[in-house]
XYZ file of C-alpha atoms in Angstrom:
178
model
C 73.825 47.125 11.884
C 71.543 48.241 9.060
C 69.418 46.332 6.579
C 69.451 46.043 2.819
C 66.694 47.654 0.757
C 65.162 44.555 -0.827
C 63.620 41.345 0.446
C 64.966 38.152 -1.092
C 64.092 34.469 -0.946
C 65.491 32.718 2.106
C 68.675 30.854 1.222
C 70.143 28.730 4.000
C 73.612 28.853 2.430
C 73.569 32.682 2.450
C 71.438 33.756 5.423
C 72.303 33.257 9.082
C 69.135 31.734 10.461
C 70.711 30.657 13.759
C 71.283 34.214 15.024
C 67.723 35.388 14.335
C 65.943 36.280 17.583
C 62.624 38.121 17.734
C 61.970 37.045 21.364
C 59.150 34.708 20.234
C 60.350 31.079 20.462
C 57.794 29.813 17.928
C 58.929 32.283 15.260
C 62.623 31.756 16.040
C 62.213 27.993 15.682
C 60.347 28.436 12.414
C 63.005 30.564 10.678
C 65.890 28.525 12.108
C 64.630 25.013 11.360
C 61.420 24.913 9.314
C 61.260 27.740 6.756
C 63.806 26.200 4.384
C 62.198 22.761 4.645
C 58.763 24.209 3.916
C 60.097 26.055 0.871
C 61.790 22.902 -0.392
C 58.513 20.990 0.098
C 56.630 23.659 -1.862
C 54.176 24.545 0.909
C 55.260 28.120 1.599
C 57.597 30.896 0.532
C 59.820 32.838 2.933
C 61.403 36.144 2.102
C 63.998 37.820 4.296
C 65.422 41.308 4.639
C 69.171 40.756 5.013
C 71.550 42.962 6.980
C 74.157 44.963 5.082
C 77.071 43.166 6.767
C 78.314 39.593 6.718
C 79.365 37.653 9.786
C 82.781 35.954 10.102
C 81.007 32.823 8.809
C 80.238 34.752 5.585
C 76.529 34.362 6.347
C 74.322 37.444 6.382
C 72.069 38.105 9.406
C 68.302 38.333 8.874
C 66.662 41.584 9.994
C 63.068 40.522 9.310
C 61.124 37.918 7.377
C 57.691 36.883 6.213
C 56.308 33.548 5.082
C 53.257 33.215 2.857
C 51.187 30.248 1.747
C 47.922 29.477 0.066
C 44.952 28.494 2.203
C 41.168 28.394 2.237
C 38.392 29.548 4.531
C 34.720 28.655 4.740
C 32.463 31.394 3.477
C 30.430 30.998 6.669
C 33.373 32.385 8.646
C 33.032 35.734 6.851
C 30.483 38.385 7.796
C 27.134 37.338 6.317
C 27.001 40.218 3.799
C 30.351 39.125 2.313
C 29.939 35.372 2.622
C 26.580 35.192 0.863
C 28.179 36.520 -2.344
C 30.731 33.699 -2.445
C 30.467 30.078 -3.584
C 29.706 27.342 -1.064
C 33.019 25.561 -1.590
C 36.214 26.663 0.233
C 37.235 30.233 -0.555
C 40.899 30.685 -1.564
C 42.939 33.073 0.574
C 46.572 33.947 1.098
C 48.003 33.235 4.528
C 50.763 35.292 6.098
C 51.909 32.223 7.967
C 54.836 33.822 9.794
C 56.215 37.326 10.117
C 58.865 38.627 12.497
C 61.416 41.358 13.072
C 64.752 40.702 14.761
C 64.789 42.097 18.306
C 67.492 44.639 17.353
C 65.114 46.280 14.856
C 61.847 46.191 16.790
C 60.200 49.559 17.396
C 61.782 51.153 14.313
C 58.996 50.606 11.768
C 60.469 47.468 10.222
C 57.325 45.488 11.071
C 55.292 47.855 8.920
C 57.847 47.658 6.108
C 57.771 43.853 6.287
C 53.971 43.730 6.231
C 53.830 46.105 3.254
C 56.339 43.934 1.401
C 54.316 40.801 2.162
C 51.122 42.460 0.891
C 52.862 43.686 -2.273
C 54.220 40.192 -2.853
C 50.737 38.704 -2.478
C 49.247 41.382 -4.725
C 51.645 40.259 -7.467
C 50.720 36.609 -6.923
C 47.038 37.594 -6.998
C 47.396 38.636 -10.639
C 48.137 35.020 -11.570
C 46.197 33.165 -8.905
C 43.406 35.272 -7.418
C 42.430 34.936 -3.783
C 39.653 36.554 -1.799
C 41.692 37.884 1.128
C 44.892 37.835 3.138
C 44.558 35.963 6.432
C 46.799 35.979 9.498
C 46.611 33.975 12.732
C 47.835 36.247 15.528
C 50.406 34.731 17.864
C 49.395 37.052 20.709
C 47.555 40.259 21.591
C 50.413 42.500 20.462
C 50.383 40.896 17.021
C 46.615 41.304 16.868
C 46.883 45.036 17.687
C 49.590 45.409 15.025
C 47.470 43.911 12.232
C 44.280 45.696 13.309
C 46.170 48.984 12.964
C 46.621 48.201 9.257
C 42.987 47.458 8.469
C 42.749 43.738 9.182
C 39.480 42.712 10.825
C 38.580 39.732 12.965
C 37.429 36.695 11.071
C 37.170 34.139 13.883
C 39.032 32.314 16.617
C 41.117 29.516 15.082
C 43.349 27.017 16.911
C 43.251 29.227 20.022
C 44.322 32.349 18.152
C 42.528 35.298 16.661
C 42.318 34.971 12.884
C 42.191 38.282 11.033
C 41.648 39.025 7.366
C 42.060 41.828 4.855
C 40.097 41.502 1.588
C 42.257 41.569 -1.561
C 40.050 44.429 -2.774
C 41.440 46.476 0.123
C 45.016 45.450 -0.731
C 44.454 46.447 -4.361
C 43.025 49.793 -3.253
C 45.893 50.300 -0.796
C 48.464 50.104 -3.575
C 46.415 52.030 -6.119
C 45.862 49.140 -8.507
C 42.703 48.950 -10.581
């Protein structure tokens, strides 16, 4: 089974959420039962990378997905040199709230492709609604290692997880924008 070339908005009448399995129960539950509800409520946006085939149900399997939302952080949570340049009120950031690759595709670089797509998506949003950074709460140590490999740095411990961030200036530089 191979994947399409473009990410699209999650559509529960088109995409087979039930068969998605990344071997992380929290992420499986999210894409199967919550992602659509959160989109409908206007609190996040989920994009999926569909497979190239349809199932007998006419639904298309999901190869990977990411979910993004707006959030804020306290400037005091940033390194002092960065935080002191920012206002005292909450600092707007983008949150990669969820990101996963179907078990079938793990170890083939699709995680990197999905992260790049999420960052490009947020870079486009940043043109209309600027944010200071992209933040991610790591589900486990493997996720933390993954994001650190791509330039994210530790921000703090949050809700029992390591919270990492990547300044939007770095994202802009990464994609060669001015």
